[in-house]
mmCIF file of N, CA and C in Angstrom:
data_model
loop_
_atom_site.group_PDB
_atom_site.id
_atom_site.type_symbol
_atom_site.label_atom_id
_atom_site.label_comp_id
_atom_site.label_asym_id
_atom_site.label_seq_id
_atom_site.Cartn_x
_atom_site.Cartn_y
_atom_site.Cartn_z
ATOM 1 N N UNK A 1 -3.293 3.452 0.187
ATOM 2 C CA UNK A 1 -2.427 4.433 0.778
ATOM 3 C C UNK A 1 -1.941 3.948 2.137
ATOM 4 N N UNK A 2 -1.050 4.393 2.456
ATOM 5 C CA UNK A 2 -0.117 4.204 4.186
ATOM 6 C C UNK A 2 -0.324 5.341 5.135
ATOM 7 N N UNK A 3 -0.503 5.182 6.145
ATOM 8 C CA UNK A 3 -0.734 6.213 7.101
ATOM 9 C C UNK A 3 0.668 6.157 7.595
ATOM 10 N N UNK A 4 1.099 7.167 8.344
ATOM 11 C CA UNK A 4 1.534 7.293 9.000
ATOM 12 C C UNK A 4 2.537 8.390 10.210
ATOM 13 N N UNK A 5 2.839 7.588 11.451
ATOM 14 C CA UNK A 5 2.503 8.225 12.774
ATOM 15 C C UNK A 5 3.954 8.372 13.485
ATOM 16 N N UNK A 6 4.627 9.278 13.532
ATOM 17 C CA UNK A 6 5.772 8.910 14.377
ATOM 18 C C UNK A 6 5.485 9.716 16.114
ATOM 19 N N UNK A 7 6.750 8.663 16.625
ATOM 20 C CA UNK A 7 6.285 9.304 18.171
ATOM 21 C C UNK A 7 7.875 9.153 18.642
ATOM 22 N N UNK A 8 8.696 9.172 19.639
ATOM 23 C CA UNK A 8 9.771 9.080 20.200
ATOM 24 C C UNK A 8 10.236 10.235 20.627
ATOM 25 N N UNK A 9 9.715 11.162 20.406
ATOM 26 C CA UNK A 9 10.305 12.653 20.337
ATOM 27 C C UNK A 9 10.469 12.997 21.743
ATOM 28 N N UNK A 10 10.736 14.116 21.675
ATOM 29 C CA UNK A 10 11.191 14.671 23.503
ATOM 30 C C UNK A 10 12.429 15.430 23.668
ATOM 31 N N UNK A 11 12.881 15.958 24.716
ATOM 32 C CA UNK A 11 14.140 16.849 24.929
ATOM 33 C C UNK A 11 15.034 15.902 25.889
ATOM 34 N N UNK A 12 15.840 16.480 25.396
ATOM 35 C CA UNK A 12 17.690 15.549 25.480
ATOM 36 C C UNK A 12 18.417 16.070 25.502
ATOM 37 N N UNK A 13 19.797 15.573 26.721
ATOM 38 C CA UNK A 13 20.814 16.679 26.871
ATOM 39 C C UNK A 13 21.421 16.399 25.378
ATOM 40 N N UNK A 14 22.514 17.351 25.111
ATOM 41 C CA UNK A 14 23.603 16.923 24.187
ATOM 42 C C UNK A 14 24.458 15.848 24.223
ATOM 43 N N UNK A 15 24.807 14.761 23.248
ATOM 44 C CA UNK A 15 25.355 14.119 24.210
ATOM 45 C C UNK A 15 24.565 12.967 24.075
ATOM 46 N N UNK A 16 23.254 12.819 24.126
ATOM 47 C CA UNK A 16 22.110 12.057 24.691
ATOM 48 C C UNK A 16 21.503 10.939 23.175
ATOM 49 N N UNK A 17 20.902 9.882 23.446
ATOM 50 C CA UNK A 17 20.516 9.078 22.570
ATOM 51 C C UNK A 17 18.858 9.374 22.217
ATOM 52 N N UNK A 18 18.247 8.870 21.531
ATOM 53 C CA UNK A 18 16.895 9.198 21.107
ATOM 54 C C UNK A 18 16.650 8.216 20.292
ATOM 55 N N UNK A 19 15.479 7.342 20.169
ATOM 56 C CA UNK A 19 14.712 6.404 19.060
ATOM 57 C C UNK A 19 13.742 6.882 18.977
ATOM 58 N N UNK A 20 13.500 7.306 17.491
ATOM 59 C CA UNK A 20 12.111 7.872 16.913
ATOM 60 C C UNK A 20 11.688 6.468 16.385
ATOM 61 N N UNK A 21 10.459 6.196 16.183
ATOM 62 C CA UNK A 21 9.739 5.436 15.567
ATOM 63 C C UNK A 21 8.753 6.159 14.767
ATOM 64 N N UNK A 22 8.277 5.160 13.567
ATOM 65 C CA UNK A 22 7.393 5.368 12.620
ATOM 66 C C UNK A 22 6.203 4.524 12.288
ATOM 67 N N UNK A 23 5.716 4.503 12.537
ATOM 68 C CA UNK A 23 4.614 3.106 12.640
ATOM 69 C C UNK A 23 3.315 3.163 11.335
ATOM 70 N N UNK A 24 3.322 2.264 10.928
ATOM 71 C CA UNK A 24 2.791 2.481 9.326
ATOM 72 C C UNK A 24 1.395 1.509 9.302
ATOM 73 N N UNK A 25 0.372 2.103 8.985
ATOM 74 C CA UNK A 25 -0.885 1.210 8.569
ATOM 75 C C UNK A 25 -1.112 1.496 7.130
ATOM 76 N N UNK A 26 -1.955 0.633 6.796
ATOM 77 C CA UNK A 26 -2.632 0.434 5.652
ATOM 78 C C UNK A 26 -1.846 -0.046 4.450
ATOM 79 N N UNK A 27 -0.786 -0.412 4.523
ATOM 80 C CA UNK A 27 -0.044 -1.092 3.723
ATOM 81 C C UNK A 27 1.614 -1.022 4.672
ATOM 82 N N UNK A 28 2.020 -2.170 4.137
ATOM 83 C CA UNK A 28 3.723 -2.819 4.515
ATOM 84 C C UNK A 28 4.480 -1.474 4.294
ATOM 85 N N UNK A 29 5.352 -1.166 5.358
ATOM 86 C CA UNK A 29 6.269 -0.340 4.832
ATOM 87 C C UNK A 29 7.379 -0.971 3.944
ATOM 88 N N UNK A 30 7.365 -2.085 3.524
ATOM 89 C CA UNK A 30 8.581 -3.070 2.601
ATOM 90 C C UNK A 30 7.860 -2.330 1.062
ATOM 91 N N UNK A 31 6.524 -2.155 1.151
ATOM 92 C CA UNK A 31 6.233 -1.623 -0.156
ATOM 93 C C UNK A 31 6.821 -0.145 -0.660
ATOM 94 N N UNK A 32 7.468 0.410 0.496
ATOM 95 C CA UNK A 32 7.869 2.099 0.034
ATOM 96 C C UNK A 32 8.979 2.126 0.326
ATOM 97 N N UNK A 33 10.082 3.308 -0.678
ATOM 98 C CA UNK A 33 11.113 3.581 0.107
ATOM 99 C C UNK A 33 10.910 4.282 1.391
ATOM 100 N N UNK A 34 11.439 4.302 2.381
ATOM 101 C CA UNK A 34 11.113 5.302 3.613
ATOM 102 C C UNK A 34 12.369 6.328 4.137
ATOM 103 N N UNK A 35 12.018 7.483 4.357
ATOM 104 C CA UNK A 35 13.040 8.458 4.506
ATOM 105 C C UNK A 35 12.460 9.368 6.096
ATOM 106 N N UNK A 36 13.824 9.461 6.492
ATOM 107 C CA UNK A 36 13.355 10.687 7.302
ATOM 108 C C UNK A 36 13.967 11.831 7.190
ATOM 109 N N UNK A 37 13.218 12.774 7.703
ATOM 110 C CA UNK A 37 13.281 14.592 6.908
ATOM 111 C C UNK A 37 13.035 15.068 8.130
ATOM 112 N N UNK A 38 13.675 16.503 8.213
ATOM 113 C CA UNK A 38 13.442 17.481 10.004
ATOM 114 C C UNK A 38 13.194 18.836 9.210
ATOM 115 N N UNK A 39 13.016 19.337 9.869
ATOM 116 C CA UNK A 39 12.784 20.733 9.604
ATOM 117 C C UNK A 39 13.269 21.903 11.110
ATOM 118 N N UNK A 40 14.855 22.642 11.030
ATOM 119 C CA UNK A 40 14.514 23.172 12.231
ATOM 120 C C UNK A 40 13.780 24.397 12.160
ATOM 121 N N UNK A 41 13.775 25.278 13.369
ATOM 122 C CA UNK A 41 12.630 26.434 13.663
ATOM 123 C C UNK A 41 13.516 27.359 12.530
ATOM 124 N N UNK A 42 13.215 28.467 11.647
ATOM 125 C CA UNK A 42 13.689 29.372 10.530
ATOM 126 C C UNK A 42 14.389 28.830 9.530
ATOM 127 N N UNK A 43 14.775 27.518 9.160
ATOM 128 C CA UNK A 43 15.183 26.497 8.539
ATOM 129 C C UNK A 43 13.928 25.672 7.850
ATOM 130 N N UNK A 44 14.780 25.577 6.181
ATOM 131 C CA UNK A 44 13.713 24.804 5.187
ATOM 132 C C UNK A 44 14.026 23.005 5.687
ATOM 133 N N UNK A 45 13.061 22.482 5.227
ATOM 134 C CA UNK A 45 12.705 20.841 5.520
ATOM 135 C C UNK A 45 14.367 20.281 4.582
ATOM 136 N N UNK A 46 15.321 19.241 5.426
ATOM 137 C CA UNK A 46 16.218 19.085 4.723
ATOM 138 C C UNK A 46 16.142 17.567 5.431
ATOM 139 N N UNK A 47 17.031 16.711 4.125
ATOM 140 C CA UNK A 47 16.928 15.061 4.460
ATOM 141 C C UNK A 47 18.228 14.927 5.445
ATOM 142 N N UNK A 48 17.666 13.510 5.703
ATOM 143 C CA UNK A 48 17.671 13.328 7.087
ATOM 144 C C UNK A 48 18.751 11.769 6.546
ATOM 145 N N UNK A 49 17.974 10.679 6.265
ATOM 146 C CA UNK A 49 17.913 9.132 5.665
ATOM 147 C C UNK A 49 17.002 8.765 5.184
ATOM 148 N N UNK A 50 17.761 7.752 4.346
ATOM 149 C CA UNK A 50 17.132 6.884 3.498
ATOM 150 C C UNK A 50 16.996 5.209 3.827
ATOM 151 N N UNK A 51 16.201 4.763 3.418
ATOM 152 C CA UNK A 51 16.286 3.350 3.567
ATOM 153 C C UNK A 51 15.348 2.485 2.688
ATOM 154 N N UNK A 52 16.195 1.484 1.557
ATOM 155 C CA UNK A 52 15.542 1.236 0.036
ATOM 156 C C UNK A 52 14.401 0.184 0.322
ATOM 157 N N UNK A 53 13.454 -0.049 -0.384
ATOM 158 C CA UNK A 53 12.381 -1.251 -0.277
ATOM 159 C C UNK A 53 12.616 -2.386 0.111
ATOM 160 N N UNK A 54 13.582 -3.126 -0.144
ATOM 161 C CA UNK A 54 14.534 -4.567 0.196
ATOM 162 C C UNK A 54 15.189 -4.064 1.971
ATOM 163 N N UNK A 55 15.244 -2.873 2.579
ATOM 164 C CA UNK A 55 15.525 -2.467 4.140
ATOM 165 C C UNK A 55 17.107 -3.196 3.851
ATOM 166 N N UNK A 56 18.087 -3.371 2.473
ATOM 167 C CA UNK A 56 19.275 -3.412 2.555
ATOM 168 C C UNK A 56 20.134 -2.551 1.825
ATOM 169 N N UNK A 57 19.613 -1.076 2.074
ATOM 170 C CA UNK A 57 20.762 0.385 1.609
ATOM 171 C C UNK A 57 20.020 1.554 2.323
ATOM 172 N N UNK A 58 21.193 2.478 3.063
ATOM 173 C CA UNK A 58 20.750 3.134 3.649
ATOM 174 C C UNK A 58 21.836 4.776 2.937
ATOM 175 N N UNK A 59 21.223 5.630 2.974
ATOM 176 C CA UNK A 59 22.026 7.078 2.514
ATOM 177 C C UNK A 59 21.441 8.003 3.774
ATOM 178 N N UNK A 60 22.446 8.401 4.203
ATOM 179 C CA UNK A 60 22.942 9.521 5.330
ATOM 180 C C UNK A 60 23.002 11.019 4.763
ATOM 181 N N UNK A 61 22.289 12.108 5.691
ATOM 182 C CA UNK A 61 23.003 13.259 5.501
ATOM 183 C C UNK A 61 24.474 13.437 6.009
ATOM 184 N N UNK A 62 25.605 14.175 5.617
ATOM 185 C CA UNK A 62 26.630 13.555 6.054
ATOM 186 C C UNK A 62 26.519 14.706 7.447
ATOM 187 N N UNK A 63 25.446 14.872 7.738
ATOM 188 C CA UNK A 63 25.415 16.182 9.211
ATOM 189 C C UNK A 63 25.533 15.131 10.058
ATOM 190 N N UNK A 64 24.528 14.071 9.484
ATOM 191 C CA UNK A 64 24.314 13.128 10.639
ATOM 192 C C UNK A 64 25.068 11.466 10.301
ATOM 193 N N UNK A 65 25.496 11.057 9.637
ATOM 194 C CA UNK A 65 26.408 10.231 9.240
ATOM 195 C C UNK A 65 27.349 9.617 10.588
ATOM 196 N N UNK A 66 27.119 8.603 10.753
ATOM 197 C CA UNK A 66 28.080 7.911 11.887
ATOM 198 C C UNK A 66 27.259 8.274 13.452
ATOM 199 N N UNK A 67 26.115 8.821 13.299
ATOM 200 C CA UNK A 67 25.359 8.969 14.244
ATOM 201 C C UNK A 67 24.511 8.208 14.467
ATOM 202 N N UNK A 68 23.203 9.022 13.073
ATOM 203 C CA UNK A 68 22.114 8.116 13.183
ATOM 204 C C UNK A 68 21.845 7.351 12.193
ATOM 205 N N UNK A 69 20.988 6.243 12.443
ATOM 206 C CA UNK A 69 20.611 4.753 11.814
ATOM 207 C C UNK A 69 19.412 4.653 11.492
ATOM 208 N N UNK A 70 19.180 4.669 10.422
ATOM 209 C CA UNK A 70 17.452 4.405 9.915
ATOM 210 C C UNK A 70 17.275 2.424 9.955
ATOM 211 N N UNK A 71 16.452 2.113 10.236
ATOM 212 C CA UNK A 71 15.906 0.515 10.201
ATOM 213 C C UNK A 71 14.609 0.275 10.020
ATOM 214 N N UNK A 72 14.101 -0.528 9.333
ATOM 215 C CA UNK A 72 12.507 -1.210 9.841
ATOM 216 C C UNK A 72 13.030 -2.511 10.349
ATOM 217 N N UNK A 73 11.407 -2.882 11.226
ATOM 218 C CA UNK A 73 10.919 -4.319 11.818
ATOM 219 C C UNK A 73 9.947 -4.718 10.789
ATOM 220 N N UNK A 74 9.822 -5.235 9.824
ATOM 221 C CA UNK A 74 8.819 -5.716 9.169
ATOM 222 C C UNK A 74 7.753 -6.172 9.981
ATOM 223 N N UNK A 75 7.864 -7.197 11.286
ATOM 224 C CA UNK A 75 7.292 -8.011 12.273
ATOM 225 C C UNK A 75 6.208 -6.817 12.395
ATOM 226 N N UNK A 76 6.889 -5.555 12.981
ATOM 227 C CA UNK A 76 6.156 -4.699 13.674
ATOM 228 C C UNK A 76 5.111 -3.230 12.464
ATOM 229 N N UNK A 77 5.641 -3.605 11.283
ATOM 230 C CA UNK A 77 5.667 -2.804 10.202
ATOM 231 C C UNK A 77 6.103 -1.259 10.699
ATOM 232 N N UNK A 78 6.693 -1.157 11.085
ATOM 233 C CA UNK A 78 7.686 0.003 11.792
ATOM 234 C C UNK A 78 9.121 -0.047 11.652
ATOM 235 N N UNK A 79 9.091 1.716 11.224
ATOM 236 C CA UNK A 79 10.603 2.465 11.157
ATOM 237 C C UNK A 79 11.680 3.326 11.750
ATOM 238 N N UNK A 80 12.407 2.645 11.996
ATOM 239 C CA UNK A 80 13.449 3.499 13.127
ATOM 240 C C UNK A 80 14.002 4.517 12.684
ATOM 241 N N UNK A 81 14.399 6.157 13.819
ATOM 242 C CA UNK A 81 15.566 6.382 13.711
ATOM 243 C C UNK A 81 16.834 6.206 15.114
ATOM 244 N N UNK A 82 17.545 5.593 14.894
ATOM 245 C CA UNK A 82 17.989 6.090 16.003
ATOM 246 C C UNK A 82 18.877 6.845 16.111
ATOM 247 N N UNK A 83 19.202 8.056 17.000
ATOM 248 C CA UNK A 83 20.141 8.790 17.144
ATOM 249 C C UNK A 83 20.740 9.125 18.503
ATOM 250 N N UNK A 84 22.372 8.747 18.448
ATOM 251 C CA UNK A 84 23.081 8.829 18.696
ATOM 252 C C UNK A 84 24.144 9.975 18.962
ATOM 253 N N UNK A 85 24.952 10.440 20.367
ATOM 254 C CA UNK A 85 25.097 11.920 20.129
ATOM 255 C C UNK A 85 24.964 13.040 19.571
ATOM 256 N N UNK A 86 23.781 13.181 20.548
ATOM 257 C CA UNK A 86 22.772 14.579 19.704
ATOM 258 C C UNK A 86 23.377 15.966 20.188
ATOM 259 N N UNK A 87 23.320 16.408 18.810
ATOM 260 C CA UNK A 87 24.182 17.767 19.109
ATOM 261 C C UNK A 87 22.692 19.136 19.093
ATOM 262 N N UNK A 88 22.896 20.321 19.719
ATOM 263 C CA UNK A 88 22.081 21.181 19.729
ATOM 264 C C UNK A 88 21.289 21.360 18.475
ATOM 265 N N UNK A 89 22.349 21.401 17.533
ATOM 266 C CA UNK A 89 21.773 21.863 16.196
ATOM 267 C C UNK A 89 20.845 20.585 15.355
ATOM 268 N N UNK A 90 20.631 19.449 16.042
ATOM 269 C CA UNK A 90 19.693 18.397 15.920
ATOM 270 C C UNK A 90 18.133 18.594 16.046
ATOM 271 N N UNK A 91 18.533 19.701 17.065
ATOM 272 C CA UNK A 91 16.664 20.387 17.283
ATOM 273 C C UNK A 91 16.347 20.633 15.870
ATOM 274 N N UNK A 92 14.919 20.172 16.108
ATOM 275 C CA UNK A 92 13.949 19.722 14.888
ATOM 276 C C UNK A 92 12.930 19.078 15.136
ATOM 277 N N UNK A 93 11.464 19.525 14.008
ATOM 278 C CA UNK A 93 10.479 18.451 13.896
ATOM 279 C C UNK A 93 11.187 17.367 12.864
ATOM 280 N N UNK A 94 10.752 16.255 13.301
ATOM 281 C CA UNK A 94 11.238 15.140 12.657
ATOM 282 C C UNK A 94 10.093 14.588 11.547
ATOM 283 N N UNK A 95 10.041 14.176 10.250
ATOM 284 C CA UNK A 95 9.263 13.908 9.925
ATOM 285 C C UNK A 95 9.476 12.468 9.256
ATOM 286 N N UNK A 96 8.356 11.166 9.255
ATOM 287 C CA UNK A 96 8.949 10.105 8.397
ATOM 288 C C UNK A 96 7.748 10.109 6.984
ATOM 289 N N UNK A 97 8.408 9.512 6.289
ATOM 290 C CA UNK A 97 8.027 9.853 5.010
ATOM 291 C C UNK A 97 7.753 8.694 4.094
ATOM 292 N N UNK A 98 7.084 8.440 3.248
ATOM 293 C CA UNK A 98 7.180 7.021 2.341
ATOM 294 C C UNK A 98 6.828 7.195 0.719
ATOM 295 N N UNK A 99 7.661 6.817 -0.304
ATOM 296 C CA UNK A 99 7.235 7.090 -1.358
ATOM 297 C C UNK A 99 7.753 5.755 -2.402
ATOM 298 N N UNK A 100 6.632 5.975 -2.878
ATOM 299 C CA UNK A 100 6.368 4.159 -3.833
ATOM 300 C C UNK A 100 7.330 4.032 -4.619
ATOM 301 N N UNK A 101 8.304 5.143 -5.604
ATOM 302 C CA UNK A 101 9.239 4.373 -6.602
ATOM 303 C C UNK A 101 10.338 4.106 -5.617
ATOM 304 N N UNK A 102 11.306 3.949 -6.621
ATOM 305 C CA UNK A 102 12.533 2.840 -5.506
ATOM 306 C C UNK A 102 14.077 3.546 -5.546
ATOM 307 N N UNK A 103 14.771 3.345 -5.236
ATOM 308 C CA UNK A 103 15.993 4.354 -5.219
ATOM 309 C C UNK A 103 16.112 5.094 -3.948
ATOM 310 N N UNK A 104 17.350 5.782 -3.725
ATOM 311 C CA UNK A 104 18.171 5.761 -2.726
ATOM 312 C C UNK A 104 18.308 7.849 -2.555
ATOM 313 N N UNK A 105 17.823 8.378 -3.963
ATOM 314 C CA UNK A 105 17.838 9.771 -4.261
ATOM 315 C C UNK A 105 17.621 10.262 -2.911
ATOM 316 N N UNK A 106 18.573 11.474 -2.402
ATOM 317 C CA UNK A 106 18.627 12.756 -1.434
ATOM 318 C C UNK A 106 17.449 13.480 -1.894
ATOM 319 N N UNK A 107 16.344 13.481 -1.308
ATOM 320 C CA UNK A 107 15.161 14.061 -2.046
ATOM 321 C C UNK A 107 14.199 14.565 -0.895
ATOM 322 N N UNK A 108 13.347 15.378 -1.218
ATOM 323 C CA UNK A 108 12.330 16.180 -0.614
ATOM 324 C C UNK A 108 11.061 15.815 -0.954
ATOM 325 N N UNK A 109 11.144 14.847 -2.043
ATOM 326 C CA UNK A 109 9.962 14.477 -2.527
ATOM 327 C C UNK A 109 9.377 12.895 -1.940
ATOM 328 N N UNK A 110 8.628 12.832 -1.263
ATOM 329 C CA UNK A 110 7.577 11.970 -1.078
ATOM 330 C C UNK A 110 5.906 11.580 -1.203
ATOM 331 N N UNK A 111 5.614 10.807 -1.118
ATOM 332 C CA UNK A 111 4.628 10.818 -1.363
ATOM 333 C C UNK A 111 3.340 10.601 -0.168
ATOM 334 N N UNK A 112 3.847 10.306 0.906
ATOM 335 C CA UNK A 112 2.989 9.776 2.171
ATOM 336 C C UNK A 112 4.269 10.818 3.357
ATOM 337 N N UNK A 113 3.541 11.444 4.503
ATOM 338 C CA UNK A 113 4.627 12.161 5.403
ATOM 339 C C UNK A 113 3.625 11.861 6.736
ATOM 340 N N UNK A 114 4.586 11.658 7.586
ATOM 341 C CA UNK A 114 3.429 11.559 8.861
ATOM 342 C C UNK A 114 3.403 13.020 9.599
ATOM 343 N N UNK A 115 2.880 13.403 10.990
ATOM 344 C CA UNK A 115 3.150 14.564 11.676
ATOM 345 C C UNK A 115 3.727 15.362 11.887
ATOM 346 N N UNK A 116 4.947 14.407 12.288
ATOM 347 C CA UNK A 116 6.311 14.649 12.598
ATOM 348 C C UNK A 116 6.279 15.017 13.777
ATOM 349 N N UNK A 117 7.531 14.791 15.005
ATOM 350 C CA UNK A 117 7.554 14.684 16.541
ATOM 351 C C UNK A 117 8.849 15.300 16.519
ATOM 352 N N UNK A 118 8.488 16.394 17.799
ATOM 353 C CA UNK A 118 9.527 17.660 18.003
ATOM 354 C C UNK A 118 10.754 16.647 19.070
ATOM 355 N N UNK A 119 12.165 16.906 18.701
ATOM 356 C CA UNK A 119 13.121 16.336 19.145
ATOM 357 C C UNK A 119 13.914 17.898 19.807
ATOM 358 N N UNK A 120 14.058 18.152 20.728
ATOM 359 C CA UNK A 120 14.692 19.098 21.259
ATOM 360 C C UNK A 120 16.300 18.702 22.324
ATOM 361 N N UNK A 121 17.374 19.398 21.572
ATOM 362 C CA UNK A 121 18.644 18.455 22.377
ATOM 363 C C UNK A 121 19.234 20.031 23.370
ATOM 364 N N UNK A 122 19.330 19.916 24.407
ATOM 365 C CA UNK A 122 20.045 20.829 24.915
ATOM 366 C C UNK A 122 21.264 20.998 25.671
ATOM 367 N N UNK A 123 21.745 22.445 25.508
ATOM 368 C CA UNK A 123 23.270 22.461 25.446
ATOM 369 C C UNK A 123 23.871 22.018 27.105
#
């Protein structure tokens, strides 16, 4: 199994940039697809990105599309998000996620989820 831990979180004007990281033990994150998922406050858990086992295809919510960028460092076995003009409605726990089959599917389903780290953007 994979652990894992994200941290980057914090409050940000609007406007403002943010790198979440995901940092993965007990196995390669090259072995899972990896996704990230938020959840805001009275709001159900909705996807975020994708990024396929090979770290060469990525699928966007189109909320956040042209914003933010999912990546791994293999070197570091760690997963990025970064985001890029953050709008209010970005507030959210962030969660990263990893699940063993392969494909690119808009999905809720994983199999490994870490904590998840509160991202707060203000107006």
């Amino acid at each position: 199994q994979v652990q894992l831990v994200e941290s980057g979180g914090g409050l940000v004007q609007a406007g403002g940039s943010l790198r979440l990281s995901c940092a993965a033990s007990g196995r390669t994150v090259s072995s899972y697809t990896m996704g990230w998922l938020r959840q805001a406050p009275g709001k159900e858990r909705e996807f975020v990105a994708v990024l396929n086992r090979s770290g060469l295809r990525t699928v966007y919510a189109d909320s956040v599309k042209g914003r933010f960028t999912i990546s791994r460092d293999n070197a570091k076995n760690t997963v990025y998000l970064q985001m890029n003009s953050l709008k209010p409605e970005d507030t959210a726990v962030y969660y990263c996620a990893a699940k063993v089959s392969s494909g690119l599917e808009i999905t809720l389903k994983y199999d490994y989820w870490g904590q998840g780290t509160q991202v707060t953007v203000s107006s």
